[in-house]
XYZ file of C-alpha atoms in Angstrom:
679
model
C 55.868 23.026 146.152
C 56.978 25.631 148.419
C 58.228 28.700 146.262
C 61.799 28.594 145.778
C 64.470 30.874 143.827
C 67.629 29.550 142.401
C 70.585 29.701 139.918
C 70.369 28.511 136.671
C 71.648 29.328 133.293
C 70.231 30.092 130.241
C 71.500 29.650 127.038
C 70.581 31.731 123.564
C 71.490 32.765 121.123
C 73.319 36.593 121.786
C 75.439 39.810 120.680
C 77.424 40.327 122.213
C 76.353 43.590 124.272
C 80.512 44.979 123.248
C 82.229 47.834 125.417
C 80.734 51.156 125.592
C 81.466 54.295 123.531
C 84.355 55.353 124.595
C 83.175 59.464 124.596
C 81.172 61.455 126.818
C 77.262 61.299 125.879
C 76.914 65.165 125.371
C 74.022 65.230 122.371
C 70.346 65.949 123.502
C 68.545 62.647 125.025
C 66.825 62.789 121.404
C 63.205 64.104 119.759
C 61.984 60.825 119.561
C 59.751 61.331 121.640
C 58.945 65.517 121.295
C 55.695 66.399 121.188
C 52.713 68.979 119.749
C 50.417 70.299 121.806
C 46.788 70.674 119.562
C 45.084 73.954 120.949
C 41.961 71.631 121.209
C 43.911 69.613 123.130
C 41.902 70.203 126.496
C 44.915 68.377 128.628
C 44.226 67.529 132.419
C 46.419 70.294 135.064
C 48.786 67.589 136.518
C 49.234 66.419 132.757
C 50.285 69.373 131.733
C 52.872 70.609 134.675
C 54.612 67.214 134.306
C 54.962 66.964 130.601
C 57.336 70.512 130.389
C 58.537 69.558 134.079
C 62.872 68.286 134.136
C 63.049 66.939 130.595
C 65.816 65.319 130.012
C 68.772 67.208 128.466
C 71.811 64.486 127.876
C 71.909 60.891 129.009
C 75.519 62.269 130.870
C 76.811 60.478 133.238
C 76.158 57.363 131.253
C 77.375 56.138 127.976
C 76.252 55.428 124.236
C 76.247 51.984 124.557
C 76.692 50.870 120.616
C 79.582 48.453 120.933
C 77.870 45.855 119.577
C 76.669 44.057 116.113
C 74.913 41.512 115.384
C 76.020 37.990 115.143
C 74.604 35.786 117.597
C 76.862 32.926 119.116
C 74.443 30.707 121.644
C 75.945 32.647 125.117
C 75.970 31.171 129.241
C 73.669 33.607 130.543
C 73.342 33.700 134.310
C 69.567 33.614 135.244
C 67.276 33.614 138.705
C 63.984 31.537 138.815
C 61.131 32.082 141.685
C 59.019 29.575 141.469
C 55.273 27.639 143.157
C 53.208 24.923 141.656
C 51.111 27.221 140.224
C 53.703 29.175 138.125
C 57.523 30.149 137.011
C 59.286 33.345 136.048
C 62.309 33.559 134.488
C 64.580 36.941 135.293
C 68.163 37.731 134.285
C 70.025 39.598 136.612
C 72.811 40.849 134.590
C 70.037 42.705 131.623
C 68.545 44.666 133.164
C 66.113 42.246 135.637
C 64.169 41.977 132.782
C 61.851 38.341 133.265
C 62.509 36.899 130.699
C 59.834 34.389 131.047
C 56.315 33.855 132.748
C 55.931 30.242 132.301
C 51.943 29.036 133.719
C 52.486 25.015 134.432
C 48.490 24.161 134.923
C 48.289 25.515 131.745
C 51.436 25.431 129.559
C 51.487 28.293 128.586
C 53.811 31.429 128.085
C 52.573 34.123 129.637
C 54.719 36.232 127.670
C 56.450 37.618 124.354
C 59.284 35.064 125.143
C 62.460 36.407 122.072
C 64.060 33.468 121.654
C 67.273 35.169 120.903
C 68.738 38.340 122.456
C 69.486 41.859 119.601
C 70.239 44.921 120.555
C 69.257 47.359 119.524
C 69.622 51.812 119.541
C 65.509 51.932 122.121
C 67.593 52.731 125.117
C 68.165 56.256 126.322
C 72.131 54.753 125.901
C 71.566 52.657 123.094
C 71.718 49.265 123.412
C 68.067 46.980 124.098
C 66.419 44.619 123.342
C 62.928 43.065 123.063
C 61.161 40.744 125.188
C 59.672 39.234 128.286
C 58.774 42.724 131.495
C 61.675 45.632 131.825
C 61.399 48.243 134.444
C 62.277 51.400 133.414
C 63.550 54.247 135.373
C 65.458 57.922 135.075
C 62.798 59.168 132.105
C 60.996 59.717 128.795
C 62.425 55.737 126.557
C 63.183 52.623 127.640
C 65.924 52.666 131.191
C 70.355 53.583 129.931
C 69.687 49.722 132.953
C 67.822 47.627 130.287
C 71.473 46.043 129.609
C 73.653 46.820 132.750
C 73.412 43.901 135.896
C 71.127 44.989 138.582
C 71.975 43.183 142.119
C 70.013 40.551 142.959
C 69.085 38.273 146.491
C 66.913 36.443 147.847
C 65.261 38.220 151.355
C 62.438 36.705 153.391
C 58.901 37.603 151.535
C 55.298 38.420 153.775
C 54.286 34.928 153.193
C 57.212 33.232 155.131
C 58.876 32.209 151.974
C 61.154 34.028 149.891
C 61.261 36.458 147.638
C 63.730 37.719 144.804
C 64.793 41.836 145.081
C 66.763 43.037 142.429
C 67.940 47.053 143.025
C 70.522 49.407 141.301
C 71.296 53.545 141.385
C 70.093 55.049 138.672
C 72.509 57.268 137.530
C 70.365 60.160 135.218
C 68.383 61.024 137.861
C 70.403 59.607 140.976
C 67.605 57.756 142.479
C 67.812 53.358 143.750
C 65.372 51.945 143.798
C 64.170 47.855 144.239
C 61.851 45.278 142.327
C 60.629 43.002 144.697
C 59.339 39.597 143.473
C 56.904 37.755 145.686
C 55.623 34.508 144.832
C 52.720 33.451 147.526
C 52.363 29.164 147.793
C 49.184 28.408 145.043
C 49.048 31.611 143.736
C 48.625 32.414 139.740
C 49.382 35.548 140.311
C 53.029 36.759 140.410
C 53.053 40.281 143.209
C 55.708 42.302 142.586
C 56.096 45.532 144.647
C 58.498 48.501 143.412
C 60.082 51.392 145.992
C 61.462 54.364 144.485
C 63.874 55.997 147.202
C 65.015 60.080 146.842
C 67.597 60.884 149.063
C 68.391 64.040 148.570
C 67.348 67.751 150.144
C 65.836 68.676 146.907
C 62.485 67.623 144.959
C 63.078 65.492 142.214
C 61.942 64.242 138.753
C 60.838 60.487 138.695
C 58.873 58.028 135.423
C 58.488 54.775 135.588
C 56.931 52.444 133.517
C 56.708 48.442 133.549
C 57.095 46.817 129.976
C 55.419 43.876 129.351
C 56.046 42.165 125.694
C 53.024 39.855 124.545
C 52.635 37.278 121.661
C 50.546 39.404 119.125
C 48.631 37.740 116.036
C 45.784 39.104 114.170
C 43.360 37.864 116.750
C 45.155 39.506 120.023
C 43.251 42.449 121.552
C 44.588 44.637 123.897
C 41.927 45.901 126.806
C 41.944 47.539 129.820
C 39.300 50.218 131.138
C 38.808 53.197 129.159
C 36.664 54.556 126.555
C 39.315 57.400 125.515
C 43.049 57.264 124.819
C 46.131 60.039 124.280
C 47.436 58.290 120.364
C 51.079 59.220 119.827
C 53.285 58.681 117.382
C 55.907 59.097 115.653
C 54.597 62.422 113.959
C 55.740 63.668 117.485
C 51.498 64.682 118.240
C 48.940 63.881 120.737
C 45.553 63.407 120.123
C 43.077 62.427 122.702
C 41.009 59.533 120.907
C 38.117 57.387 121.192
C 38.565 53.757 122.297
C 38.021 50.868 120.468
C 37.319 52.648 116.803
C 40.085 55.921 116.149
C 40.473 56.526 112.749
C 38.090 53.891 110.996
C 39.422 50.617 112.196
C 39.751 48.905 115.852
C 43.082 49.940 117.972
C 42.682 47.804 120.537
C 43.530 44.970 117.809
C 47.157 45.937 117.050
C 47.439 44.811 113.414
C 44.687 46.869 112.783
C 46.980 49.514 112.491
C 49.665 50.507 110.018
C 52.210 52.829 111.594
C 54.115 52.064 115.281
C 52.170 54.281 117.580
C 51.304 54.657 121.158
C 48.036 54.820 122.985
C 48.430 56.051 126.838
C 44.180 54.802 128.108
C 43.001 57.811 129.823
C 41.264 55.365 133.050
C 38.465 57.502 134.894
C 39.416 58.886 138.000
C 38.782 55.070 140.769
C 38.396 53.440 138.064
C 40.674 50.070 139.237
C 44.240 49.989 137.213
C 44.660 46.813 134.721
C 45.532 46.144 131.148
C 45.167 42.934 129.686
C 46.252 41.074 126.129
C 44.191 38.301 124.479
C 44.265 35.364 122.243
C 41.222 35.158 119.770
C 40.073 32.127 122.759
C 40.073 35.009 125.388
C 43.689 33.608 126.971
C 46.291 35.674 128.401
C 47.811 37.516 129.539
C 46.683 40.415 132.846
C 48.110 43.297 134.534
C 46.312 44.859 137.161
C 48.416 47.093 140.040
C 47.649 49.558 142.899
C 46.130 52.420 142.435
C 49.391 54.729 142.839
C 50.114 52.798 139.222
C 47.664 54.432 137.261
C 49.067 54.914 133.972
C 48.046 51.867 131.248
C 49.427 52.025 127.486
C 49.945 50.001 124.620
C 52.669 50.264 122.360
C 51.941 48.350 118.961
C 54.552 48.272 116.226
C 51.394 47.722 113.437
C 50.831 45.688 110.438
C 53.343 48.171 108.310
C 56.264 47.744 105.999
C 58.017 49.334 108.354
C 56.724 47.995 111.418
C 57.756 44.084 110.156
C 60.959 45.241 109.612
C 61.962 46.136 113.047
C 59.346 43.506 114.632
C 61.822 40.935 112.309
C 65.185 43.134 112.839
C 64.684 42.498 117.245
C 63.877 39.072 117.221
C 64.584 36.289 114.631
C 63.288 36.110 111.138
C 59.921 33.671 111.087
C 58.661 34.477 114.664
C 55.840 34.965 116.103
C 55.642 39.601 116.430
C 54.834 41.816 119.778
C 52.748 44.029 121.099
C 53.664 45.780 124.821
C 51.563 46.327 127.843
C 52.228 48.825 129.990
C 52.226 50.055 133.276
C 53.380 54.032 134.378
C 53.196 56.016 137.574
C 51.902 58.903 135.184
C 48.866 59.144 132.114
C 51.745 58.914 129.466
C 55.263 59.071 129.302
C 55.940 61.883 128.145
C 55.763 63.101 132.160
C 58.319 62.987 134.099
C 56.493 62.612 138.069
C 58.293 65.381 141.387
C 59.201 62.669 144.111
C 60.106 65.398 146.923
C 63.464 65.602 149.448
C 63.517 62.413 151.552
C 60.247 60.837 149.542
C 59.228 57.488 147.933
C 56.061 55.925 145.606
C 55.484 52.458 145.450
C 53.431 49.887 144.591
C 51.985 46.507 143.939
C 51.773 44.565 140.743
C 50.441 41.668 140.256
C 50.848 39.682 136.876
C 48.888 36.603 136.247
C 47.059 34.679 133.621
C 43.504 35.584 132.347
C 40.828 33.593 130.554
C 37.506 35.438 129.772
C 34.296 34.317 127.167
C 35.982 34.905 123.556
C 33.067 36.263 122.675
C 32.273 39.188 125.087
C 36.617 39.498 124.511
C 35.791 39.656 120.895
C 32.025 41.444 120.566
C 31.871 44.443 118.885
C 30.212 46.436 122.316
C 32.877 47.612 124.063
C 31.354 47.851 127.275
C 30.819 44.821 127.592
C 34.363 42.671 126.172
C 36.464 45.220 129.316
C 33.640 44.746 132.338
C 34.011 40.167 131.297
C 38.440 41.164 131.560
C 36.940 43.212 134.650
C 35.027 40.580 135.659
C 37.362 37.928 136.024
C 40.448 39.997 137.515
C 37.741 40.369 140.126
C 37.090 36.788 140.575
C 40.059 35.276 139.857
C 42.216 38.523 142.050
C 40.172 41.213 144.061
C 40.855 44.591 144.176
C 41.256 44.293 148.114
C 43.258 41.456 147.666
C 46.131 43.570 145.642
C 45.795 46.093 148.492
C 46.080 44.045 151.113
C 49.604 41.948 149.391
C 50.362 45.832 149.107
C 50.261 46.105 152.625
C 51.890 43.422 153.386
C 54.497 43.989 150.681
C 55.880 47.011 152.782
C 57.335 46.050 156.346
C 59.606 43.776 153.945
C 60.993 45.965 151.659
C 63.983 47.211 154.445
C 64.573 43.271 155.103
C 67.764 42.575 154.905
C 69.085 40.372 151.821
C 69.800 36.125 153.278
C 72.198 35.633 151.023
C 73.271 37.276 146.980
C 72.720 36.326 144.083
C 74.315 38.376 141.266
C 76.527 42.191 141.730
C 74.885 45.088 139.917
C 77.932 48.696 138.680
C 79.394 49.938 142.052
C 77.699 53.699 141.126
C 75.476 53.501 144.102
C 78.754 52.646 146.980
C 80.208 55.422 145.582
C 76.800 57.413 146.433
C 76.870 55.467 149.950
C 80.559 56.701 150.869
C 79.868 60.063 149.346
C 76.771 61.108 151.485
C 77.288 58.173 153.895
C 74.396 56.764 154.654
C 72.252 53.143 153.882
C 69.719 52.613 152.263
C 67.894 48.932 154.372
C 66.727 46.565 152.323
C 69.252 47.810 149.389
C 72.676 47.924 150.378
C 74.885 49.074 147.605
C 77.771 47.093 149.655
C 82.234 48.898 149.107
C 83.133 45.612 147.990
C 81.435 46.380 144.412
C 83.595 49.784 143.853
C 85.999 49.148 140.998
C 87.914 50.779 138.636
C 86.336 53.409 137.014
C 84.986 54.248 140.685
C 87.972 54.867 141.989
C 89.226 58.329 140.608
C 85.929 59.436 142.586
C 86.539 58.623 145.627
C 90.739 59.541 145.489
C 88.514 63.231 145.433
C 86.312 62.454 147.986
C 89.701 61.438 150.238
C 91.744 64.266 149.314
C 89.414 67.351 146.995
C 91.483 66.006 144.009
C 91.544 63.732 141.349
C 94.859 62.049 140.504
C 96.765 64.162 138.124
C 96.612 61.579 135.473
C 95.204 63.178 132.056
C 91.662 62.548 131.315
C 90.624 59.506 130.052
C 87.217 58.174 128.322
C 85.104 57.048 131.377
C 81.716 57.161 132.934
C 81.970 60.199 135.519
C 79.582 61.388 138.107
C 78.664 64.884 137.226
C 75.037 65.793 139.689
C 75.471 69.258 142.077
C 77.302 67.269 145.055
C 80.390 66.060 142.885
C 79.964 69.384 140.734
C 80.503 71.289 144.109
C 83.441 68.536 144.279
C 84.863 69.537 141.282
C 85.301 73.450 141.357
C 86.218 72.967 145.206
C 90.008 69.993 143.540
C 93.353 72.155 141.837
C 92.887 73.640 139.163
C 94.175 71.305 136.119
C 93.525 69.476 133.016
C 91.678 66.643 134.713
C 88.963 68.392 136.504
C 88.403 71.586 134.978
C 87.579 68.486 131.970
C 85.255 66.828 134.341
C 83.905 70.453 135.073
C 82.677 70.985 132.117
C 80.939 67.841 131.679
C 79.011 68.615 134.604
C 78.385 72.103 134.090
C 77.414 71.028 130.665
C 74.930 68.441 132.569
C 72.885 70.821 134.658
C 72.454 73.428 131.492
C 75.257 75.582 132.013
C 76.851 74.968 128.926
C 78.666 78.898 128.406
C 80.926 77.957 131.975
C 81.550 73.981 130.495
C 82.881 75.796 127.268
C 85.161 78.085 129.524
C 86.026 74.710 132.401
C 87.817 72.417 128.756
C 89.325 75.388 127.412
C 90.978 76.122 130.793
C 91.832 72.423 130.282
C 92.856 72.498 127.694
C 95.194 75.325 128.500
C 96.238 72.882 131.211
C 97.350 70.645 128.713
C 94.144 68.095 128.794
C 94.601 66.383 125.251
C 91.230 65.725 122.920
C 88.494 64.661 124.793
C 88.526 68.685 125.998
C 88.395 69.222 122.052
C 86.294 66.036 120.788
C 83.879 68.684 123.847
C 84.309 72.090 122.693
C 83.372 70.504 118.779
C 80.067 68.776 120.374
C 79.213 72.121 121.893
C 80.263 74.246 118.951
C 77.933 72.421 116.033
C 74.580 71.746 118.744
C 75.713 75.526 119.153
C 75.450 75.839 115.454
C 78.316 76.883 114.625
C 79.705 74.875 111.962
C 82.812 75.717 109.905
C 84.289 76.169 114.129
C 82.827 72.941 114.872
C 84.757 71.209 111.712
C 88.147 72.710 112.565
C 87.084 71.423 116.280
C 86.754 67.814 115.031
C 89.344 68.485 113.152
C 92.120 68.896 115.698
C 90.616 66.560 117.340
C 91.360 63.070 115.346
C 94.744 65.072 114.880
C 95.182 65.146 118.688
C 93.652 61.739 119.035
C 96.040 60.094 115.992
C 99.588 61.382 117.889
C 97.949 59.424 121.053
C 97.553 56.666 119.645
C 101.034 56.592 118.229
C 101.702 56.674 121.612
C 105.231 55.444 122.921
C 103.161 54.225 126.229
C 101.224 50.880 125.600
C 98.353 51.163 126.881
C 98.168 54.775 125.861
C 98.185 53.632 122.674
C 95.962 51.944 122.626
C 93.355 53.567 124.694
C 93.106 56.435 122.000
C 93.028 53.472 119.074
C 89.504 52.711 119.812
C 88.353 55.873 120.996
C 89.146 56.972 116.660
C 86.790 55.032 115.453
C 84.288 56.714 117.805
C 85.390 59.998 116.983
C 85.142 59.654 113.457
C 81.755 58.537 113.604
C 80.517 62.083 115.050
C 83.239 64.673 112.899
C 82.977 63.016 109.339
C 78.711 64.215 109.784
C 80.138 67.494 110.735
C 83.021 67.729 107.903
C 80.480 66.981 104.919
C 77.860 69.672 106.770
C 81.102 72.117 106.657
C 81.295 71.101 102.885
C 85.106 70.028 103.883
C 83.930 66.647 101.781
C 87.622 65.810 101.348
C 88.751 65.656 104.656
C 86.276 63.989 105.886
C 87.165 61.112 103.464
C 90.613 61.123 104.486
C 89.447 61.065 108.992
C 87.612 57.726 107.243
C 90.921 56.163 105.551
C 92.703 56.707 108.754
C 90.510 53.979 110.158
C 91.903 50.585 110.154
C 90.645 47.810 107.386
C 88.252 46.418 109.744
C 86.836 49.739 111.394
C 85.661 50.563 107.350
C 84.407 47.183 106.691
C 82.053 48.395 109.573
C 78.300 48.726 108.480
C 78.054 52.031 110.011
C 81.155 53.771 108.532
C 80.036 52.235 104.565
C 77.008 53.697 105.499
C 78.953 57.427 106.011
C 81.574 55.767 102.888
C 78.500 56.679 100.818
C 77.680 59.864 102.186
C 80.909 61.310 101.516
C 80.740 59.686 97.790
C 77.914 61.770 97.581
C 78.887 64.492 99.059
C 81.821 64.533 96.484
C 79.785 64.062 92.944
C 80.011 60.567 92.955
C 76.123 59.033 93.606
C 76.702 55.146 91.088
C 79.702 55.427 93.517
C 78.102 55.852 97.157
C 75.023 53.996 95.705
C 76.986 50.848 94.765
C 77.650 50.790 98.572
C 73.780 49.962 99.428
C 73.437 47.701 96.445
C 76.180 45.065 97.910
C 74.403 45.287 101.167
C 74.830 46.260 105.196
C 73.146 46.847 107.809
C 73.524 49.898 110.826
C 73.347 47.411 114.270
C 72.876 50.262 116.791
C 70.140 51.991 113.693
C 67.786 54.657 116.808
C 64.597 54.267 117.423
C 62.703 57.047 114.725
C 66.409 57.565 112.603
C 65.400 58.213 109.212
C 69.085 58.757 107.925
C 68.861 55.303 105.403
C 65.945 56.307 103.866
C 67.247 59.807 103.624
C 70.726 58.911 102.144
C 68.901 56.424 99.593
C 67.191 59.177 97.773
C 69.362 61.310 97.995
C 71.643 59.350 96.222
C 68.903 58.184 93.954
C 67.798 62.230 92.811
C 71.140 62.941 92.291
C 71.163 60.021 89.543
C 67.780 61.169 88.358
C 69.093 64.926 88.242
C 73.029 64.475 86.905
C 74.489 67.611 87.694
C 71.773 70.148 87.743
C 69.440 70.826 90.047
C 67.554 69.039 91.501
C 63.467 69.333 90.930
C 59.638 68.255 92.102
C 58.919 66.406 89.941
C 62.355 65.068 89.925
C 62.302 64.179 92.779
C 59.444 62.408 92.530
C 61.049 60.360 89.742
C 63.625 59.208 91.872
C 61.354 58.011 94.251
C 59.284 55.806 91.881
C 62.327 54.268 89.527
C 64.701 53.840 92.705
C 61.954 52.408 95.869
C 63.204 52.389 98.943
C 64.364 47.788 98.949
C 62.944 46.731 102.320
C 66.141 45.988 103.980
C 66.658 49.222 105.017
C 62.627 50.530 105.441
C 62.437 51.505 108.822
C 60.638 54.027 108.533
C 58.390 54.466 111.347
C 55.554 57.594 110.485
C 53.384 58.226 107.223
C 55.731 59.007 104.396
C 54.473 59.922 101.103
C 53.721 57.428 98.373
C 56.898 55.163 96.726
């Protein structure tokens, strides 16, 4: 059959993504990937430079995506299929362009881990992310903010005269347009993926890219790559250079032979062909390779320990098989950002397909022979030169204009086109995609001022170009509030505070109060932060009681998000009674939410009522948006246990040990991703 690109519908159990958090995302992007480098690590020079190059300060201008739960009704999803007589790839354009399935027809095998559900969890930089398939991670260290966002998609001409599927969007953390072209030549067992990232600015920008493939995992799964060493990174935040395959007494190329979740970034020798494969007991599975511009290769494993298995069940349907991830990136590790010069671009070609090698060699004790068997089979089925030739053939088609649009992404790229007045061949950001979120900013472009209404929650641009426009606008509550966001994003936090204080003076209301509260909290002003949160909460309550229905509705929706952040700040300032009053001000349905049940337990503990706090845990709850690496559940459980053991007295080291022995953490609350003390 000739290669085709077509629309279809895929029905899966899916937890609705829900609304974005209405409050601006001012907090640091998170410390899950902060790293400590041993003094004897002997990092390569480029790696040392890139580890400290332009880390993300916050996820502005995007918003936190935390409005999902864990109920999964059957949901019809728009899907796009690219298919020839050998392979069928199913893509979800509305969920980050994820390749949900890669089916090899001659063998009837699914080459990916195909998650039977879509269950968001807080693994993306902005929250919602789900496991399975092949995802495209751009922006900064972590899963992209586009994990659960729509991408533009279109049918375009392919180099062999057939059809390609193009995905593209404007990545807002770094303000970069990118595209992913899926090309499946007639008769090919390999899906080609052409990727291009362009820097339209007059300055160098940091770039991050990792293509992330989930693969089925069992006790026989082995991940192979052309390396004898790897950089190991675990949730203890330490980067170590370790041998491959055996490290710390076990063969770590078998994911289930590790206990705890970990990353292994393979240290490929200079000149080695970049590839990575996941093969089963019979030596069959998936291989990924690329041109040399994508040299990084990584294995992520959950491990066989209690927490890793808990996370696996959390992300999918209980009773289904687990998965590991094999990845490919622009740098040796995901802790690095690579500079892309002004007006420059990065581009490369990847290939994904089936591979079958001699199982005796694949699973033998001779590591050189094992990877040699895979590399020889890959060379026979897809020579390195063929990948280079395919890349050269694809490049002239990267600028081909779409023939038929198949899905629409956001309007932020169109807004940037309107601001900068330039086009991006091959990836049109059409003015028709501009929506309500972009309208105030079009007004700023056309008139020099934002609309006069008070600031409301939204996803505002914060780049230097927009900051310049805001600084030139007439002072007022809206301009000053948004200028503060842009200054905060740029790291000019003292100026941001002054802008928010001016916005307050202009009558801006609740949002600047929230921003000032966060600024105080991050700056260590615990008491002042609590004051600001209390003042902001009172303002939000008044706004939620407005005579204007639209205003009242908007701020009624803000209150739960505000309380989520205010209660911990009040507890830190020893103001448990005020925290309890805030929780009581929410509607009963909101207080019944699992995140607020945890807050209620923490408030009760602070009030000296540990038994009532423990009752909440015993009744059971789940935090749908628990972040990767977050140990709040276990910390709160043991804090309650220690107080139950100690009573009104001080908590001794012996008492803490007794609390852990008498009150072991239930599996339901076990999400720790690092080694912990024996309980």
